[in-house]
Amino acid sequence: MFRTALRNVLAHKARLLMTVLAVMLGVAFVSGTLVFTNTISDAFQKSSAKGFDRVDVAVTSDYQDSEGDRVGKVHDLNRAVLDKSERVPGAASAIGVVQGFTAIADKDGKLIGQGFQSQGGNYWGDKDPRYPLASGHAPKGAGEILIDSETAKRAGYEVGDTVRMSVDGPVLTPKIAGIFTTDDGNVAAGGSLTLFDTATAQKQFGKAGVYDQINVTAKPGVSQAALKAELDKALPEGTVQTTTGKQLADDQAETISRSMSGMQTALLVFAGIALFVGTFIIANTFTMLVAQRTKELALMRAVGASRRQVTRSVLIEAFVVGAVAAVTGLVAGIGIGAGLRSLMGSFGATVPDGPLIIKPATIAAAFAVGILVTMLAAWLPGRRAAKIPPVAAMSSVHAKATTKSLVLRNTLGTLFSAAGIAVVLVATTMDGSDGQMPMGLGAVLLIIGVFILTPLLSRPLIAAAAPLLRAFGVAGKLARQNSVRNPRRTAATASALMIGLTLITGMTVTAGSLQQAIDKMAASAIKADYVVSMANGNPLSPDVEKKLKQTDGVTATSSMTNAVARVDGKTDEYLTGVNGAAIGELTGPKVDDGSFKVGGSQVVVDSTTAESNHWKAGSSFSVSFEDGKKERLTVAGTYESNEYLSGILLDQSTLAPHTSDPYVMKVMAKTSGGASAAAQDKLEKALDNNPAIKVQDKKDISNEIAQMFTLMLNMLYGLLAMAVIVAVLGVINTLAMSVFERSQEIGMLRAIGLDRKGIKRMVRMESLVISLFGGVLGIGLGVFFGWAAGELLASKMPTYALVLPWARMGVFLLLAATVGVLAALWPARRAARLNMLEAIKAE
């Protein structure tokens, strides 16, 4: 049986090629993902480990109270702790580390990197071993800084240039004293690292005479554990924590590994989708191959082969095909992994140098996926072939689907579809986070149900295209008949394309609706022309609102100051201090009860907070401020919370006397002429063109929120393209094997007068109909899933409403048609070139 199976593989090399390609693409995606993520993870781990090469033990402040809870720093790392750490037996040296946010502008005055990636620190002495100098000298005094080489390259800075920068305060204009190299992860991700001398760094970051961490190096021959033990004995217990460099490196490696696992999982999900689509092709291929060898299998049964042996011979063929696909897929995957790493560089992401990592687990996964997927997909056709009675098969009486089997299939499909729709509908009534798992389950059930029902759906849907096909005469009529001749084959071919378009359409509908919801939210929640905030999310200086008020053309301003207070002596709630006289002019949330009036003891509360505390307009409650003083407040009204407004809003004059250090998160401003480039420029100049401060209009805010979704959507489009490519291979494979199967029929058509152009047109029309059938099903399912996902989002975002992207859906349908036309080129040409006499004689 093994020799027979091997002979069949060699005899059908061309027909199995597309199957090998489909499996190979899936395997390549899986192995490429593993190679890529393992390589990046290893490179970052080794790079970060280099940073700990010069740290044998790190000393940090202990933030624990007597019960072990982290509540606040109880001991500063000052010069005395540094000197004591350096003098312990076994210590060679100690460095005090200072860190903080530092925004540096490029030559156009724009912030380099994202806010959270813009960091600053201290350069220790004249030669800091952590940061090798590429040029220049160590910084001296507040007028000099060092910048990393990547930032210098991106912004075009050189030693001696003057830069604009800010450290949570006024704009500074120091000179670049030198440029250094670093393996810092933020820099690799596109951020910046700016270094001051230690005294300046402590002053700028508000840590005069204090360090964030002390790095201690051991003398030769002293282990990290021994040095840690000496430090634990020398430093007062309970005031500091000591951690070995190895432990820090291990913790960092674990963090990197966890962060990469999310990316790896996402990529593997799409690899799984490509493989799932590929299973249709494999099952289709083996179904057709088995059907073409019905007599041969019947003869094997007649001479003594058992059903199990016949099934086993088909599985052996699948094993050989899967093994070939696994080997080629693994090789291609290694290339994909290397290509993805290079692609990151082209997008501006810096990845540390390192070799490609091909783990044994990657090789095992490639072979397991390639062989198992192929054998599982081939098992059903093999089992079905083994059940055909030998006499019926040898008489060419192919076992067609019985009425009982069709009823069973359609009943099963209906049950799966109904269950899937029911679960999805129930999930739409749940809270956003609670409904995610049920909705995913419902989506899987519905897709399986539709796949099972696809043969039943193919007849009416393809029949709907009959009027269009009549325009192509006999070729169009034959194409329609061929499309519905074998509904199961048509269904399996169309389903591959359906799944890809379902996901693409669903994401497009959700993303388009989400974008509009964000725009609506920004427009309805904010009447202000501009919102001013820190680039890294830190609080603003109270001086910002003062400067804006004094700016020509500004008609109203309100800062939003956060504070926590104890309400009715029970729970802590966030309070937001606003300018009560101007807040109604700057914001416009929907008022649910009462009025939006803030002033004195009158406050407004978002509906969720009001409901949880059983408040309504007219209710009163007591608050205990951070200074311990109490005051009774009255609810003037309740409003619908949104991305910008939530919690309890009260007047600044009521909150300010109780806060020693105002936590100003943003400032809203309205200008006389509305939002314009000139007005924004005027506000930025009033704030000294500070790179640490963002001045955004409503469109900027919407774009910032939507940017993440847009980037994610574009990535998903690229990943799902793999599934569409596999679907294209499926259409080509089905048509090519269908042409071979119908050689005699095509020969007869040629003999009675259908020319080569007619044959080509017939095959192309058949491919077009099958592809459009899959496209219509995919777009329909995608719209349903997009609506369902939107219902979940609507529970968290009141402005969400379904938006159907008709233009894009038209493009997707055109894509399906294009797939059909392109996929038919080779099979149509092959059919037209058949010799009619040889084709007529073919069995």
PDB file of N, CA, C and O in Angstrom, residues 301-352:
ATOM      1  N   ARG A 301      -9.983  -3.004  -3.706  1.00  0.00           N
ATOM      2  CA  ARG A 301     -10.910  -3.634  -2.776  1.00  0.00           C
ATOM      3  C   ARG A 301     -11.262  -5.052  -3.245  1.00  0.00           C
ATOM      4  O   ARG A 301     -11.364  -5.987  -2.437  1.00  0.00           O
ATOM      5  N   ALA A 302     -11.428  -5.195  -4.566  1.00  0.00           N
ATOM      6  CA  ALA A 302     -11.829  -6.495  -5.117  1.00  0.00           C
ATOM      7  C   ALA A 302     -10.748  -7.551  -4.949  1.00  0.00           C
ATOM      8  O   ALA A 302     -11.050  -8.746  -4.790  1.00  0.00           O
ATOM      9  N   VAL A 303      -9.482  -7.151  -4.979  1.00  0.00           N
ATOM     10  CA  VAL A 303      -8.386  -8.128  -4.853  1.00  0.00           C
ATOM     11  C   VAL A 303      -7.956  -8.312  -3.403  1.00  0.00           C
ATOM     12  O   VAL A 303      -6.927  -8.933  -3.134  1.00  0.00           O
ATOM     13  N   GLY A 304      -8.713  -7.732  -2.472  1.00  0.00           N
ATOM     14  CA  GLY A 304      -8.446  -8.052  -1.072  1.00  0.00           C
ATOM     15  C   GLY A 304      -8.112  -6.908  -0.146  1.00  0.00           C
ATOM     16  O   GLY A 304      -7.967  -7.112   1.062  1.00  0.00           O
ATOM     17  N   ALA A 305      -7.971  -5.666  -0.663  1.00  0.00           N
ATOM     18  CA  ALA A 305      -7.643  -4.539   0.215  1.00  0.00           C
ATOM     19  C   ALA A 305      -8.859  -4.174   1.079  1.00  0.00           C
ATOM     20  O   ALA A 305      -9.984  -4.154   0.589  1.00  0.00           O
ATOM     21  N   SER A 306      -8.618  -3.924   2.340  1.00  0.00           N
ATOM     22  CA  SER A 306      -9.716  -3.565   3.243  1.00  0.00           C
ATOM     23  C   SER A 306      -9.991  -2.064   3.155  1.00  0.00           C
ATOM     24  O   SER A 306      -9.214  -1.304   2.583  1.00  0.00           O
ATOM     25  N   ARG A 307     -11.128  -1.664   3.728  1.00  0.00           N
ATOM     26  CA  ARG A 307     -11.449  -0.230   3.771  1.00  0.00           C
ATOM     27  C   ARG A 307     -10.350   0.548   4.478  1.00  0.00           C
ATOM     28  O   ARG A 307      -9.956   1.632   4.059  1.00  0.00           O
ATOM     29  N   ARG A 308      -9.846  -0.022   5.577  1.00  0.00           N
ATOM     30  CA  ARG A 308      -8.809   0.649   6.346  1.00  0.00           C
ATOM     31  C   ARG A 308      -7.552   0.860   5.508  1.00  0.00           C
ATOM     32  O   ARG A 308      -6.893   1.894   5.584  1.00  0.00           O
ATOM     33  N   GLN A 309      -7.205  -0.158   4.667  1.00  0.00           N
ATOM     34  CA  GLN A 309      -6.012  -0.041   3.830  1.00  0.00           C
ATOM     35  C   GLN A 309      -6.182   1.038   2.759  1.00  0.00           C
ATOM     36  O   GLN A 309      -5.239   1.767   2.439  1.00  0.00           O
ATOM     37  N   VAL A 310      -7.390   1.100   2.185  1.00  0.00           N
ATOM     38  CA  VAL A 310      -7.648   2.132   1.173  1.00  0.00           C
ATOM     39  C   VAL A 310      -7.520   3.520   1.812  1.00  0.00           C
ATOM     40  O   VAL A 310      -6.869   4.425   1.260  1.00  0.00           O
ATOM     41  N   THR A 311      -8.132   3.685   2.994  1.00  0.00           N
ATOM     42  CA  THR A 311      -8.030   4.975   3.698  1.00  0.00           C
ATOM     43  C   THR A 311      -6.584   5.282   4.037  1.00  0.00           C
ATOM     44  O   THR A 311      -6.114   6.419   3.889  1.00  0.00           O
ATOM     45  N   ARG A 312      -5.847   4.226   4.461  1.00  0.00           N
ATOM     46  CA  ARG A 312      -4.452   4.417   4.834  1.00  0.00           C
ATOM     47  C   ARG A 312      -3.618   4.856   3.635  1.00  0.00           C
ATOM     48  O   ARG A 312      -2.708   5.675   3.757  1.00  0.00           O
ATOM     49  N   SER A 313      -3.911   4.306   2.434  1.00  0.00           N
ATOM     50  CA  SER A 313      -3.132   4.683   1.244  1.00  0.00           C
ATOM     51  C   SER A 313      -3.320   6.157   0.922  1.00  0.00           C
ATOM     52  O   SER A 313      -2.378   6.857   0.528  1.00  0.00           O
ATOM     53  N   VAL A 314      -4.566   6.666   1.110  1.00  0.00           N
ATOM     54  CA  VAL A 314      -4.818   8.094   0.874  1.00  0.00           C
ATOM     55  C   VAL A 314      -4.073   8.936   1.914  1.00  0.00           C
ATOM     56  O   VAL A 314      -3.489   9.978   1.588  1.00  0.00           O
ATOM     57  N   LEU A 315      -4.064   8.474   3.171  1.00  0.00           N
ATOM     58  CA  LEU A 315      -3.361   9.207   4.217  1.00  0.00           C
ATOM     59  C   LEU A 315      -1.851   9.210   4.003  1.00  0.00           C
ATOM     60  O   LEU A 315      -1.165  10.174   4.338  1.00  0.00           O
ATOM     61  N   ILE A 316      -1.322   8.113   3.442  1.00  0.00           N
ATOM     62  CA  ILE A 316       0.114   8.074   3.133  1.00  0.00           C
ATOM     63  C   ILE A 316       0.438   9.118   2.072  1.00  0.00           C
ATOM     64  O   ILE A 316       1.457   9.831   2.155  1.00  0.00           O
ATOM     65  N   GLU A 317      -0.430   9.222   1.053  1.00  0.00           N
ATOM     66  CA  GLU A 317      -0.236  10.267   0.033  1.00  0.00           C
ATOM     67  C   GLU A 317      -0.231  11.650   0.700  1.00  0.00           C
ATOM     68  O   GLU A 317       0.617  12.496   0.387  1.00  0.00           O
ATOM     69  N   ALA A 318      -1.194  11.853   1.611  1.00  0.00           N
ATOM     70  CA  ALA A 318      -1.273  13.139   2.307  1.00  0.00           C
ATOM     71  C   ALA A 318      -0.025  13.391   3.147  1.00  0.00           C
ATOM     72  O   ALA A 318       0.476  14.521   3.224  1.00  0.00           O
ATOM     73  N   PHE A 319       0.504  12.334   3.765  1.00  0.00           N
ATOM     74  CA  PHE A 319       1.726  12.462   4.569  1.00  0.00           C
ATOM     75  C   PHE A 319       2.891  12.927   3.707  1.00  0.00           C
ATOM     76  O   PHE A 319       3.640  13.840   4.092  1.00  0.00           O
ATOM     77  N   VAL A 320       3.038  12.319   2.532  1.00  0.00           N
ATOM     78  CA  VAL A 320       4.143  12.702   1.634  1.00  0.00           C
ATOM     79  C   VAL A 320       3.981  14.158   1.190  1.00  0.00           C
ATOM     80  O   VAL A 320       4.944  14.942   1.215  1.00  0.00           O
ATOM     81  N   VAL A 321       2.747  14.520   0.796  1.00  0.00           N
ATOM     82  CA  VAL A 321       2.496  15.904   0.365  1.00  0.00           C
ATOM     83  C   VAL A 321       2.772  16.869   1.522  1.00  0.00           C
ATOM     84  O   VAL A 321       3.416  17.912   1.354  1.00  0.00           O
ATOM     85  N   GLY A 322       2.293  16.529   2.735  1.00  0.00           N
ATOM     86  CA  GLY A 322       2.504  17.387   3.899  1.00  0.00           C
ATOM     87  C   GLY A 322       3.962  17.537   4.263  1.00  0.00           C
ATOM     88  O   GLY A 322       4.413  18.618   4.639  1.00  0.00           O
ATOM     89  N   ALA A 323       4.731  16.438   4.147  1.00  0.00           N
ATOM     90  CA  ALA A 323       6.166  16.482   4.470  1.00  0.00           C
ATOM     91  C   ALA A 323       6.911  17.395   3.503  1.00  0.00           C
ATOM     92  O   ALA A 323       7.754  18.210   3.916  1.00  0.00           O
ATOM     93  N   VAL A 324       6.591  17.272   2.200  1.00  0.00           N
ATOM     94  CA  VAL A 324       7.232  18.145   1.197  1.00  0.00           C
ATOM     95  C   VAL A 324       6.875  19.600   1.476  1.00  0.00           C
ATOM     96  O   VAL A 324       7.738  20.497   1.439  1.00  0.00           O
ATOM     97  N   ALA A 325       5.578  19.852   1.767  1.00  0.00           N
ATOM     98  CA  ALA A 325       5.137  21.225   2.049  1.00  0.00           C
ATOM     99  C   ALA A 325       5.790  21.768   3.320  1.00  0.00           C
ATOM    100  O   ALA A 325       6.122  22.950   3.405  1.00  0.00           O
ATOM    101  N   ALA A 326       5.968  20.898   4.326  1.00  0.00           N
ATOM    102  CA  ALA A 326       6.578  21.327   5.588  1.00  0.00           C
ATOM    103  C   ALA A 326       8.028  21.751   5.381  1.00  0.00           C
ATOM    104  O   ALA A 326       8.474  22.778   5.924  1.00  0.00           O
ATOM    105  N   VAL A 327       8.786  20.958   4.605  1.00  0.00           N
ATOM    106  CA  VAL A 327      10.203  21.282   4.355  1.00  0.00           C
ATOM    107  C   VAL A 327      10.323  22.597   3.607  1.00  0.00           C
ATOM    108  O   VAL A 327      11.080  23.506   4.002  1.00  0.00           O
ATOM    109  N   THR A 328       9.556  22.727   2.511  1.00  0.00           N
ATOM    110  CA  THR A 328       9.638  23.970   1.716  1.00  0.00           C
ATOM    111  C   THR A 328       9.086  25.151   2.506  1.00  0.00           C
ATOM    112  O   THR A 328       9.595  26.271   2.421  1.00  0.00           O
ATOM    113  N   GLY A 329       8.028  24.894   3.308  1.00  0.00           N
ATOM    114  CA  GLY A 329       7.446  25.970   4.119  1.00  0.00           C
ATOM    115  C   GLY A 329       8.402  26.456   5.188  1.00  0.00           C
ATOM    116  O   GLY A 329       8.471  27.648   5.473  1.00  0.00           O
ATOM    117  N   LEU A 330       9.163  25.532   5.786  1.00  0.00           N
ATOM    118  CA  LEU A 330      10.139  25.908   6.813  1.00  0.00           C
ATOM    119  C   LEU A 330      11.227  26.795   6.210  1.00  0.00           C
ATOM    120  O   LEU A 330      11.596  27.827   6.790  1.00  0.00           O
ATOM    121  N   VAL A 331      11.728  26.397   5.030  1.00  0.00           N
ATOM    122  CA  VAL A 331      12.762  27.193   4.353  1.00  0.00           C
ATOM    123  C   VAL A 331      12.216  28.588   4.020  1.00  0.00           C
ATOM    124  O   VAL A 331      12.867  29.607   4.254  1.00  0.00           O
ATOM    125  N   ALA A 332      10.972  28.610   3.468  1.00  0.00           N
ATOM    126  CA  ALA A 332      10.355  29.898   3.133  1.00  0.00           C
ATOM    127  C   ALA A 332      10.108  30.718   4.401  1.00  0.00           C
ATOM    128  O   ALA A 332      10.260  31.946   4.399  1.00  0.00           O
ATOM    129  N   GLY A 333       9.738  30.036   5.495  1.00  0.00           N
ATOM    130  CA  GLY A 333       9.478  30.729   6.757  1.00  0.00           C
ATOM    131  C   GLY A 333      10.716  31.401   7.317  1.00  0.00           C
ATOM    132  O   GLY A 333      10.639  32.501   7.872  1.00  0.00           O
ATOM    133  N   ILE A 334      11.852  30.738   7.175  1.00  0.00           N
ATOM    134  CA  ILE A 334      13.116  31.352   7.627  1.00  0.00           C
ATOM    135  C   ILE A 334      13.365  32.629   6.835  1.00  0.00           C
ATOM    136  O   ILE A 334      13.776  33.663   7.389  1.00  0.00           O
ATOM    137  N   GLY A 335      13.076  32.564   5.533  1.00  0.00           N
ATOM    138  CA  GLY A 335      13.213  33.763   4.696  1.00  0.00           C
ATOM    139  C   GLY A 335      12.237  34.855   5.105  1.00  0.00           C
ATOM    140  O   GLY A 335      12.587  36.039   5.139  1.00  0.00           O
ATOM    141  N   ILE A 336      10.993  34.459   5.449  1.00  0.00           N
ATOM    142  CA  ILE A 336       9.991  35.439   5.896  1.00  0.00           C
ATOM    143  C   ILE A 336      10.435  36.095   7.200  1.00  0.00           C
ATOM    144  O   ILE A 336      10.311  37.311   7.386  1.00  0.00           O
ATOM    145  N   GLY A 337      10.962  35.284   8.132  1.00  0.00           N
ATOM    146  CA  GLY A 337      11.439  35.825   9.398  1.00  0.00           C
ATOM    147  C   GLY A 337      12.527  36.864   9.195  1.00  0.00           C
ATOM    148  O   GLY A 337      12.503  37.943   9.813  1.00  0.00           O
ATOM    149  N   ALA A 338      13.474  36.547   8.307  1.00  0.00           N
ATOM    150  CA  ALA A 338      14.558  37.498   8.008  1.00  0.00           C
ATOM    151  C   ALA A 338      13.999  38.743   7.328  1.00  0.00           C
ATOM    152  O   ALA A 338      14.418  39.874   7.612  1.00  0.00           O
ATOM    153  N   GLY A 339      13.020  38.538   6.418  1.00  0.00           N
ATOM    154  CA  GLY A 339      12.422  39.666   5.700  1.00  0.00           C
ATOM    155  C   GLY A 339      11.655  40.597   6.623  1.00  0.00           C
ATOM    156  O   GLY A 339      11.741  41.821   6.495  1.00  0.00           O
ATOM    157  N   LEU A 340      10.900  40.026   7.570  1.00  0.00           N
ATOM    158  CA  LEU A 340      10.142  40.851   8.519  1.00  0.00           C
ATOM    159  C   LEU A 340      11.068  41.685   9.386  1.00  0.00           C
ATOM    160  O   LEU A 340      10.779  42.842   9.701  1.00  0.00           O
ATOM    161  N   ARG A 341      12.188  41.091   9.751  1.00  0.00           N
ATOM    162  CA  ARG A 341      13.157  41.842  10.568  1.00  0.00           C
ATOM    163  C   ARG A 341      13.704  43.028   9.779  1.00  0.00           C
ATOM    164  O   ARG A 341      13.817  44.138  10.307  1.00  0.00           O
ATOM    165  N   SER A 342      14.042  42.806   8.501  1.00  0.00           N
ATOM    166  CA  SER A 342      14.534  43.899   7.657  1.00  0.00           C
ATOM    167  C   SER A 342      13.449  44.941   7.436  1.00  0.00           C
ATOM    168  O   SER A 342      13.719  46.143   7.375  1.00  0.00           O
ATOM    169  N   LEU A 343      12.178  44.467   7.326  1.00  0.00           N
ATOM    170  CA  LEU A 343      11.056  45.373   7.086  1.00  0.00           C
ATOM    171  C   LEU A 343      10.869  46.333   8.250  1.00  0.00           C
ATOM    172  O   LEU A 343      10.510  47.490   8.064  1.00  0.00           O
ATOM    173  N   MET A 344      11.127  45.855   9.471  1.00  0.00           N
ATOM    174  CA  MET A 344      11.019  46.727  10.640  1.00  0.00           C
ATOM    175  C   MET A 344      11.975  47.903  10.526  1.00  0.00           C
ATOM    176  O   MET A 344      11.643  49.030  10.889  1.00  0.00           O
ATOM    177  N   GLY A 345      13.155  47.634   9.991  1.00  0.00           N
ATOM    178  CA  GLY A 345      14.136  48.696   9.799  1.00  0.00           C
ATOM    179  C   GLY A 345      13.649  49.732   8.801  1.00  0.00           C
ATOM    180  O   GLY A 345      13.863  50.933   8.968  1.00  0.00           O
ATOM    181  N   SER A 346      12.967  49.273   7.730  1.00  0.00           N
ATOM    182  CA  SER A 346      12.468  50.201   6.714  1.00  0.00           C
ATOM    183  C   SER A 346      11.350  51.077   7.263  1.00  0.00           C
ATOM    184  O   SER A 346      11.075  52.146   6.748  1.00  0.00           O
ATOM    185  N   PHE A 347      10.656  50.620   8.321  1.00  0.00           N
ATOM    186  CA  PHE A 347       9.604  51.411   8.959  1.00  0.00           C
ATOM    187  C   PHE A 347      10.173  52.340  10.022  1.00  0.00           C
ATOM    188  O   PHE A 347       9.429  53.027  10.726  1.00  0.00           O
ATOM    189  N   GLY A 348      11.480  52.330  10.182  1.00  0.00           N
ATOM    190  CA  GLY A 348      12.112  53.222  11.147  1.00  0.00           C
ATOM    191  C   GLY A 348      12.316  52.628  12.518  1.00  0.00           C
ATOM    192  O   GLY A 348      12.820  53.284  13.413  1.00  0.00           O
ATOM    193  N   ALA A 349      11.911  51.371  12.708  1.00  0.00           N
ATOM    194  CA  ALA A 349      12.104  50.717  14.011  1.00  0.00           C
ATOM    195  C   ALA A 349      13.507  50.121  14.066  1.00  0.00           C
ATOM    196  O   ALA A 349      13.907  49.381  13.173  1.00  0.00           O
ATOM    197  N   THR A 350      14.239  50.461  15.092  1.00  0.00           N
ATOM    198  CA  THR A 350      15.603  49.972  15.235  1.00  0.00           C
ATOM    199  C   THR A 350      15.604  48.671  16.023  1.00  0.00           C
ATOM    200  O   THR A 350      15.065  48.606  17.117  1.00  0.00           O
ATOM    201  N   VAL A 351      16.188  47.643  15.433  1.00  0.00           N
ATOM    202  CA  VAL A 351      16.273  46.338  16.091  1.00  0.00           C
ATOM    203  C   VAL A 351      17.743  46.024  16.342  1.00  0.00           C
ATOM    204  O   VAL A 351      18.572  46.153  15.435  1.00  0.00           O
ATOM    205  N   PRO A 352      18.121  45.643  17.560  1.00  0.00           N
ATOM    206  CA  PRO A 352      19.521  45.303  17.834  1.00  0.00           C
ATOM    207  C   PRO A 352      20.008  44.174  16.930  1.00  0.00           C
ATOM    208  O   PRO A 352      19.224  43.321  16.492  1.00  0.00           O
TER     209      PRO A 352
END
